[in-house]
Amino acid sequence: MFAAYAQSFSTDDPVSGLATGERPEPEVPAGWTTVSVRATALNQHDLWSLRGVGLRPEQLPMILGCDAAGVDGDGNPVVVHSVISDPDWLGDETLDPARSLLSERYQGTFAERVAVPRRNLVPKPPALSFEEAACLPTAWLTAYRMLFTQAEVRPGSTVLVQGAGGGVATALITLGAAAGARMWVTSRTPAKAERTMSLGADAVFESGEKLPERVDAVMETVGAATWQHSIRSLRPGGTLVVSGATSGRVAETELARVFFLQLRILGSTMGTRDELARLATFCARSGVRPTIDRTIPLADVRDGFAAMAEGDLFGKIVVTP
Ligand SMILES: NC(=O)c1ccc[n+]([C@@H]2O[C@H](COP(=O)([O-])OP(=O)(O)OC[C@H]3O[C@@H](n4cnc5c(N)ncnc54)[C@H](OP(=O)(O)O)[C@@H]3O)[C@@H](O)[C@H]2O)c1
């Protein structure tokens, strides 16, 4: 089958290690099934994989991709939950120390077919296209958990999102606004920040700009470039949720501010199968839909990787096999 896979690693030029071509059909262990992929989507995770983060050389070639919507062996339209936990693990799959994402231990979704545990399938709501549904399993699920599980955002909360055009950022803004939160957004690019007004953002700011008032919660995926601004933007007792560090993983934190203002700093990773099912229902019921920057054929996925590496996107890049 045709697939896009990592054949080597490069920190400086990750896209150079990407290859497309024929790969063997997926192996299907007991309790797993094969999904015919109708649509998948790009994530920064796929670029990290090409840099060798989370993969060892002996695992290459590895088919990339964490997201998939498609049709299972019984003909049911499904969305794939990408967090693969131990078969004996009970409860929140993201807390299983042995968990992995598709494309880390098991072959990923940038292919015509992918093998997944049956319990990782969530019904695709008919109201969502395969392209829209393919945006949910990574970026949108991460945003859902950050907002509603970790930060416990309520209607009327004020929430700052660092970054505007990214997959997680656009999901955070759209979901938070749909839930009645006042969403404030920063971006390096004023035009991208302005575009988030159409997603429901209430106000936009330049990266690092002082806010008119402190916020209940900050959503961080940018990392070093925005971390101090995030800490300074929280009201006493406010919550910072961090799920990514695109611009750098190490940042200074003024500890006195953390304890004196009783700030809560919470890490967040992906989400549970149950959260994915709730997210799909929320989208279907509310009319909320992922912002899709562009849809490209799998054969041209290199163009999508290049755009993501340069930050040249607004929303999700969807890929169809
Ligand atoms: N923990 C998890 O489970 C999980 C899940 C999904 C993603 N992530 C992580 O979250 C991060 C974002 O992922 P994504 O898929 O949304 O990536 P993406 O679509 O490429 O978005 C990147 C975002 O980072 C912002 N950004 C990048 N560099 C910046 C800088 N120097 N200053 C200010 N803003 C900057 C961009 O904002 P503008 O271009 O608008 O300025 C954009 O919103 C990645 O690090 C990814 O690994 C983690």
Short mmCIF file of C-alpha atoms and ligand atoms in Angstrom, two decimals:
data_model
loop_
_atom_site.label_atom_id
_atom_site.label_comp_id
_atom_site.label_asym_id
_atom_site.label_seq_id
_atom_site.Cartn_x
_atom_site.Cartn_y
_atom_site.Cartn_z
CA MET A 1 0.00 0.00 0.00
CA PHE A 2 1.05 3.62 -0.56
CA ALA A 3 2.33 5.42 2.56
CA ALA A 4 4.46 8.34 3.82
CA TYR A 5 7.17 7.33 6.26
CA ALA A 6 10.28 8.42 8.11
CA GLN A 7 13.40 6.86 6.59
CA SER A 8 16.00 8.95 8.48
CA PHE A 9 16.24 11.69 11.12
CA SER A 10 17.50 15.27 10.86
CA THR A 11 17.26 17.93 13.55
CA ASP A 12 17.94 20.82 11.16
CA ASP A 13 16.11 19.60 8.06
CA PRO A 14 13.47 17.13 9.27
CA VAL A 15 11.57 16.98 5.95
CA SER A 16 14.70 15.51 4.27
CA GLY A 17 14.02 12.21 6.06
CA LEU A 18 10.48 11.88 4.69
CA ALA A 19 9.78 9.28 1.98
CA THR A 20 6.66 8.18 0.10
CA GLY A 21 6.14 4.84 -1.58
CA GLU A 22 5.00 1.25 -1.10
CA ARG A 23 4.97 -0.25 2.40
CA PRO A 24 3.73 -3.67 3.57
CA GLU A 25 0.07 -4.09 4.55
CA PRO A 26 -0.45 -3.59 8.33
CA GLU A 27 -0.09 -6.53 10.69
CA VAL A 28 -3.29 -7.03 12.70
CA PRO A 29 -2.74 -8.51 16.20
CA ALA A 30 -5.59 -10.16 18.15
CA GLY A 31 -8.11 -7.56 19.27
CA TRP A 32 -7.04 -5.14 16.51
CA THR A 33 -8.70 -4.29 13.21
CA THR A 34 -7.79 -2.55 9.97
CA VAL A 35 -9.19 0.89 9.12
CA SER A 36 -9.27 2.09 5.50
CA VAL A 37 -8.05 5.66 5.90
CA ARG A 38 -10.23 8.25 4.14
CA ALA A 39 -8.50 11.28 5.66
CA THR A 40 -5.63 12.03 8.01
CA ALA A 41 -4.03 15.28 9.23
CA LEU A 42 -0.57 16.68 9.92
CA ASN A 43 0.67 17.53 13.40
CA GLN A 44 3.90 18.98 14.77
CA HIS A 45 4.34 15.46 16.21
CA ASP A 46 5.13 14.23 12.68
CA LEU A 47 7.92 16.81 12.38
CA TRP A 48 9.25 15.84 15.83
CA SER A 49 9.31 12.19 14.63
CA LEU A 50 11.44 13.21 11.62
CA ARG A 51 13.83 14.88 14.09
CA GLY A 52 14.12 11.55 15.93
CA VAL A 53 12.07 12.58 18.97
CA GLY A 54 10.26 9.50 20.32
CA LEU A 55 11.74 7.14 17.71
CA ARG A 56 14.95 5.10 17.57
CA PRO A 57 16.92 4.47 14.35
CA GLU A 58 16.19 0.71 14.52
CA GLN A 59 12.43 1.48 14.29
CA LEU A 60 12.82 2.98 10.79
CA PRO A 61 11.16 2.97 8.36
CA MET A 62 8.11 4.13 10.35
CA ILE A 63 4.86 5.27 8.72
CA LEU A 64 4.06 8.69 10.19
CA GLY A 65 0.68 10.14 11.19
CA CYS A 66 -1.41 10.10 14.37
CA ASP A 67 -4.81 11.16 12.97
CA ALA A 68 -7.26 9.08 10.99
CA ALA A 69 -10.90 8.95 10.02
CA GLY A 70 -12.02 6.11 7.82
CA VAL A 71 -14.03 2.91 7.52
CA ASP A 72 -13.52 -0.15 9.72
CA GLY A 73 -13.60 -3.80 8.59
CA ASP A 74 -17.39 -3.93 9.10
CA GLY A 75 -18.01 -0.86 6.94
CA ASN A 76 -18.59 1.56 9.85
CA PRO A 77 -17.36 5.16 9.54
CA VAL A 78 -14.95 5.72 12.45
CA VAL A 79 -12.53 8.13 14.05
CA VAL A 80 -9.33 6.57 15.43
CA HIS A 81 -8.19 7.27 19.00
CA SER A 82 -4.42 7.41 18.57
CA VAL A 83 -3.37 6.69 22.18
CA ILE A 84 -2.45 2.99 22.33
CA SER A 85 -2.42 1.80 25.94
CA ASP A 86 -1.60 -1.62 27.37
CA PRO A 87 -4.51 -4.06 26.78
CA ASP A 88 -4.73 -4.58 30.57
CA TRP A 89 -4.73 -0.84 31.37
CA LEU A 90 -8.00 0.44 32.86
CA GLY A 91 -9.09 4.08 33.07
CA ASP A 92 -7.45 7.20 31.60
CA GLU A 93 -5.32 5.91 28.71
CA THR A 94 -3.09 9.01 28.75
CA LEU A 95 -1.83 8.03 32.23
CA ASP A 96 -0.61 4.57 31.18
CA PRO A 97 3.22 4.75 31.47
CA ALA A 98 3.43 2.21 28.61
CA ARG A 99 1.18 4.18 26.22
CA SER A 100 2.29 5.27 22.76
CA LEU A 101 0.77 7.20 19.87
CA LEU A 102 0.32 5.68 16.44
CA SER A 103 3.63 6.19 14.54
CA GLU A 104 5.71 5.84 17.74
CA ARG A 105 5.63 2.05 18.30
CA TYR A 106 2.98 0.97 15.79
CA GLN A 107 2.81 2.12 12.17
CA GLY A 108 0.96 5.42 11.68
CA THR A 109 -1.93 6.74 9.63
CA PHE A 110 -0.27 8.31 6.54
CA ALA A 111 -1.23 5.22 4.55
CA GLU A 112 -4.13 3.62 2.75
CA ARG A 113 -4.74 1.34 5.73
CA VAL A 114 -3.79 1.34 9.43
CA ALA A 115 -4.13 -1.33 12.14
CA VAL A 116 -5.59 -0.19 15.49
CA PRO A 117 -7.04 -1.83 18.61
CA ARG A 118 -10.83 -2.25 18.20
CA ARG A 119 -11.36 -0.39 21.48
CA ASN A 120 -9.69 2.69 19.93
CA LEU A 121 -12.50 3.21 17.41
CA VAL A 122 -15.06 5.98 17.97
CA PRO A 123 -18.11 6.27 15.67
CA LYS A 124 -17.78 9.17 13.22
CA PRO A 125 -20.80 11.47 13.52
CA PRO A 126 -22.55 11.61 10.11
CA ALA A 127 -22.59 15.43 10.35
CA LEU A 128 -18.79 15.57 10.11
CA SER A 129 -16.96 14.88 6.84
CA PHE A 130 -14.02 12.46 6.93
CA GLU A 131 -11.72 15.47 6.47
CA GLU A 132 -13.23 17.27 9.48
CA ALA A 133 -13.23 14.11 11.59
CA ALA A 134 -9.54 13.51 10.78
CA CYS A 135 -8.66 16.75 12.61
CA LEU A 136 -10.08 15.55 15.93
CA PRO A 137 -7.82 12.77 17.32
CA THR A 138 -4.68 14.82 18.09
CA ALA A 139 -4.91 18.64 17.93
CA TRP A 140 -8.60 18.95 18.71
CA LEU A 141 -8.58 16.26 21.40
CA THR A 142 -5.58 17.92 23.05
CA ALA A 143 -7.41 21.27 23.02
CA TYR A 144 -10.61 19.73 24.43
CA ARG A 145 -8.76 18.16 27.38
CA MET A 146 -6.69 21.31 28.05
CA LEU A 147 -9.79 23.50 28.25
CA PHE A 148 -12.48 21.37 29.81
CA THR A 149 -10.68 18.65 31.80
CA GLN A 150 -7.47 20.35 32.97
CA ALA A 151 -8.40 24.06 33.23
CA GLU A 152 -12.10 23.37 33.97
CA VAL A 153 -13.03 26.33 31.76
CA ARG A 154 -16.62 27.48 32.32
CA PRO A 155 -18.95 29.70 30.27
CA GLY A 156 -17.83 33.24 31.02
CA SER A 157 -14.21 32.33 31.83
CA THR A 158 -11.49 34.47 30.23
CA VAL A 159 -8.85 32.31 28.52
CA LEU A 160 -5.61 33.34 26.79
CA VAL A 161 -4.39 31.19 23.89
CA GLN A 162 -0.72 31.66 22.95
CA GLY A 163 -0.40 31.33 19.15
CA ALA A 164 -3.18 31.77 16.64
CA GLY A 165 -2.73 29.77 13.46
CA GLY A 166 -1.72 26.36 14.79
CA GLY A 167 -3.83 23.22 14.81
CA VAL A 168 -4.14 23.18 18.61
CA ALA A 169 -4.48 26.98 18.83
CA THR A 170 -7.37 27.18 16.31
CA ALA A 171 -9.06 24.27 18.11
CA LEU A 172 -8.68 25.96 21.51
CA ILE A 173 -10.15 29.23 20.24
CA THR A 174 -13.07 27.55 18.45
CA LEU A 175 -13.98 25.15 21.26
CA GLY A 176 -13.59 27.73 24.04
CA ALA A 177 -15.72 30.29 22.20
CA ALA A 178 -18.40 27.69 21.44
CA ALA A 179 -18.52 26.86 25.17
CA GLY A 180 -19.11 30.53 26.06
CA ALA A 181 -15.61 31.48 27.23
CA ARG A 182 -14.05 34.86 26.40
CA MET A 183 -11.09 33.83 24.22
CA TRP A 184 -8.05 36.12 23.97
CA VAL A 185 -5.33 35.29 21.45
CA THR A 186 -1.71 36.25 20.77
CA SER A 187 0.22 35.71 17.56
CA ARG A 188 3.55 36.59 15.97
CA THR A 189 1.56 37.51 12.87
CA PRO A 190 -1.13 40.21 13.24
CA ALA A 191 -3.04 38.92 10.19
CA LYS A 192 -3.32 35.44 11.75
CA ALA A 193 -4.49 36.91 15.04
CA GLU A 194 -7.16 38.93 13.21
CA ARG A 195 -8.38 35.78 11.42
CA THR A 196 -9.15 34.16 14.78
CA MET A 197 -11.96 36.69 15.28
CA SER A 198 -13.95 34.63 12.77
CA LEU A 199 -13.41 31.56 15.00
CA GLY A 200 -14.94 33.40 17.96
CA ALA A 201 -11.93 35.13 19.52
CA ASP A 202 -12.95 38.14 21.63
CA ALA A 203 -9.67 40.10 21.42
CA VAL A 204 -6.23 39.67 19.85
CA PHE A 205 -2.80 40.85 21.01
CA GLU A 206 0.78 40.84 19.77
CA SER A 207 3.02 38.15 21.28
CA GLY A 208 4.13 39.41 24.71
CA GLU A 209 1.73 42.41 24.82
CA LYS A 210 0.39 43.38 28.29
CA LEU A 211 -3.26 42.33 28.62
CA PRO A 212 -6.00 44.72 29.85
CA GLU A 213 -6.73 42.35 32.74
CA ARG A 214 -5.44 39.03 34.08
CA VAL A 215 -7.09 35.85 32.82
CA ASP A 216 -8.55 32.73 34.47
CA ALA A 217 -6.54 30.33 32.32
CA VAL A 218 -3.71 30.32 29.76
CA MET A 219 -3.31 27.64 27.08
CA GLU A 220 0.37 27.09 26.18
CA THR A 221 1.73 25.16 23.20
CA VAL A 222 4.40 27.66 22.13
CA GLY A 223 6.82 27.17 25.04
CA ALA A 224 9.94 29.27 25.67
CA ALA A 225 8.90 32.23 23.46
CA THR A 226 5.68 32.92 25.40
CA TRP A 227 6.13 31.20 28.79
CA GLN A 228 6.91 34.26 30.90
CA HIS A 229 4.03 36.19 29.35
CA SER A 230 1.76 33.25 30.17
CA ILE A 231 2.80 33.23 33.83
CA ARG A 232 2.41 37.02 34.11
CA SER A 233 -1.03 36.99 32.49
CA LEU A 234 -2.72 34.76 35.12
CA ARG A 235 -5.00 36.07 37.87
CA PRO A 236 -4.34 34.84 41.42
CA GLY A 237 -5.38 31.17 41.53
CA GLY A 238 -5.36 30.98 37.73
CA THR A 239 -4.39 27.90 35.72
CA LEU A 240 -1.73 27.48 33.04
CA VAL A 241 -2.11 24.34 30.93
CA VAL A 242 0.89 23.36 28.80
CA SER A 243 0.83 20.67 26.11
CA GLY A 244 3.64 21.72 23.79
CA ALA A 245 6.85 23.73 23.43
CA THR A 246 7.32 24.42 19.73
CA SER A 247 9.71 27.35 20.27
CA GLY A 248 11.83 25.71 23.00
CA ARG A 249 11.46 23.37 25.96
CA VAL A 250 13.32 25.33 28.64
CA ALA A 251 12.04 28.62 30.08
CA GLU A 252 12.61 30.66 33.24
CA THR A 253 9.79 30.74 35.79
CA GLU A 254 9.50 33.33 38.53
CA LEU A 255 8.73 30.92 41.37
CA ALA A 256 7.63 33.62 43.81
CA ARG A 257 4.83 34.53 41.42
CA VAL A 258 3.74 30.88 41.28
CA PHE A 259 3.47 30.40 45.03
CA PHE A 260 2.43 33.91 46.04
CA LEU A 261 -0.40 34.01 43.49
CA GLN A 262 -1.16 30.29 44.01
CA LEU A 263 -0.95 29.56 40.29
CA ARG A 264 -1.66 26.09 39.00
CA ILE A 265 0.62 24.78 36.21
CA LEU A 266 -0.72 21.60 34.61
CA GLY A 267 0.74 19.42 31.88
CA SER A 268 -1.63 17.87 29.37
CA THR A 269 -1.21 15.20 26.72
CA MET A 270 -3.74 14.10 24.10
CA GLY A 271 -6.99 12.85 25.71
CA THR A 272 -8.95 9.72 26.49
CA ARG A 273 -11.16 7.73 24.13
CA ASP A 274 -14.13 8.99 26.15
CA GLU A 275 -13.02 12.62 25.65
CA LEU A 276 -12.66 11.97 21.89
CA ALA A 277 -16.22 10.60 21.76
CA ARG A 278 -17.51 13.66 23.68
CA LEU A 279 -15.56 16.00 21.38
CA ALA A 280 -17.08 14.36 18.29
CA THR A 281 -20.56 14.73 19.81
CA PHE A 282 -19.86 18.35 20.79
CA CYS A 283 -18.84 19.18 17.20
CA ALA A 284 -21.86 17.40 15.74
CA ARG A 285 -24.33 19.03 18.16
CA SER A 286 -22.88 22.56 18.24
CA GLY A 287 -22.08 22.96 14.56
CA VAL A 288 -18.43 23.66 15.45
CA ARG A 289 -16.04 22.44 12.75
CA PRO A 290 -12.24 22.29 12.52
CA THR A 291 -10.61 25.00 10.45
CA ILE A 292 -8.89 23.27 7.53
CA ASP A 293 -6.01 25.22 6.01
CA ARG A 294 -5.81 22.95 2.95
CA THR A 295 -6.45 19.36 1.85
CA ILE A 296 -3.68 17.63 -0.10
CA PRO A 297 -3.20 14.14 -1.54
CA LEU A 298 -0.87 11.82 0.37
CA ALA A 299 1.52 11.79 -2.60
CA ASP A 300 2.08 15.55 -2.01
CA VAL A 301 2.41 15.37 1.79
CA ARG A 302 5.94 16.81 1.60
CA ASP A 303 4.41 20.20 0.70
CA GLY A 304 2.31 20.03 3.87
CA PHE A 305 5.34 19.19 6.02
CA ALA A 306 7.25 22.13 4.54
CA ALA A 307 4.37 24.53 5.24
CA MET A 308 4.11 23.31 8.85
CA ALA A 309 7.89 23.59 9.38
CA GLU A 310 7.72 27.24 8.23
CA GLY A 311 4.58 28.04 10.28
CA ASP A 312 2.81 28.85 7.02
CA LEU A 313 -0.65 27.63 8.00
CA PHE A 314 -3.94 28.57 9.61
CA GLY A 315 -5.72 25.51 10.95
CA LYS A 316 -5.19 21.88 10.01
CA ILE A 317 -3.48 20.44 6.95
CA VAL A 318 -5.61 17.45 5.93
CA VAL A 319 -4.15 14.63 3.83
CA THR A 320 -6.14 12.12 1.77
CA PRO A 321 -4.66 8.78 0.70
N1 LIG B 1 0.96 17.03 24.34
C1 LIG B 1 0.19 16.67 23.32
O1 LIG B 1 -0.55 15.71 23.41
C2 LIG B 1 0.21 17.50 22.09
C3 LIG B 1 -0.79 17.35 21.12
C4 LIG B 1 -0.77 18.19 20.01
C5 LIG B 1 0.24 19.12 19.87
N2 LIG B 1 1.21 19.20 20.82
C6 LIG B 1 2.31 20.18 20.69
O2 LIG B 1 1.73 21.46 20.59
C7 LIG B 1 2.52 22.27 19.74
C8 LIG B 1 1.63 22.86 18.64
O3 LIG B 1 1.19 21.80 17.80
P1 LIG B 1 0.33 22.08 16.50
O4 LIG B 1 0.08 20.77 15.85
O5 LIG B 1 -0.80 22.98 16.85
O6 LIG B 1 1.41 22.89 15.63
P2 LIG B 1 1.23 23.97 14.52
O7 LIG B 1 -0.09 23.72 13.85
O8 LIG B 1 2.44 23.98 13.69
O9 LIG B 1 1.13 25.35 15.35
C9 LIG B 1 2.25 25.99 15.91
C10 LIG B 1 1.75 27.14 16.81
O10 LIG B 1 2.84 27.67 17.55
C11 LIG B 1 2.84 29.09 17.42
N3 LIG B 1 4.27 29.49 17.43
C12 LIG B 1 5.30 28.78 16.94
N4 LIG B 1 6.47 29.40 17.18
C13 LIG B 1 6.17 30.51 17.84
C14 LIG B 1 6.97 31.58 18.38
N5 LIG B 1 8.30 31.60 18.27
N6 LIG B 1 6.33 32.59 19.02
C15 LIG B 1 4.99 32.58 19.12
N7 LIG B 1 4.19 31.58 18.64
C16 LIG B 1 4.78 30.57 18.00
C17 LIG B 1 2.09 29.40 16.15
O11 LIG B 1 1.44 30.61 16.28
P3 LIG B 1 1.30 31.73 15.13
O12 LIG B 1 1.88 31.17 13.86
O13 LIG B 1 -0.13 32.04 15.05
O14 LIG B 1 2.06 32.88 15.64
C18 LIG B 1 1.08 28.26 16.08
O15 LIG B 1 -0.11 28.60 16.78
C19 LIG B 1 3.66 21.39 19.23
O16 LIG B 1 4.82 21.61 19.99
C20 LIG B 1 3.12 19.99 19.42
O17 LIG B 1 4.15 19.05 19.58
C21 LIG B 1 1.21 18.41 21.91
#
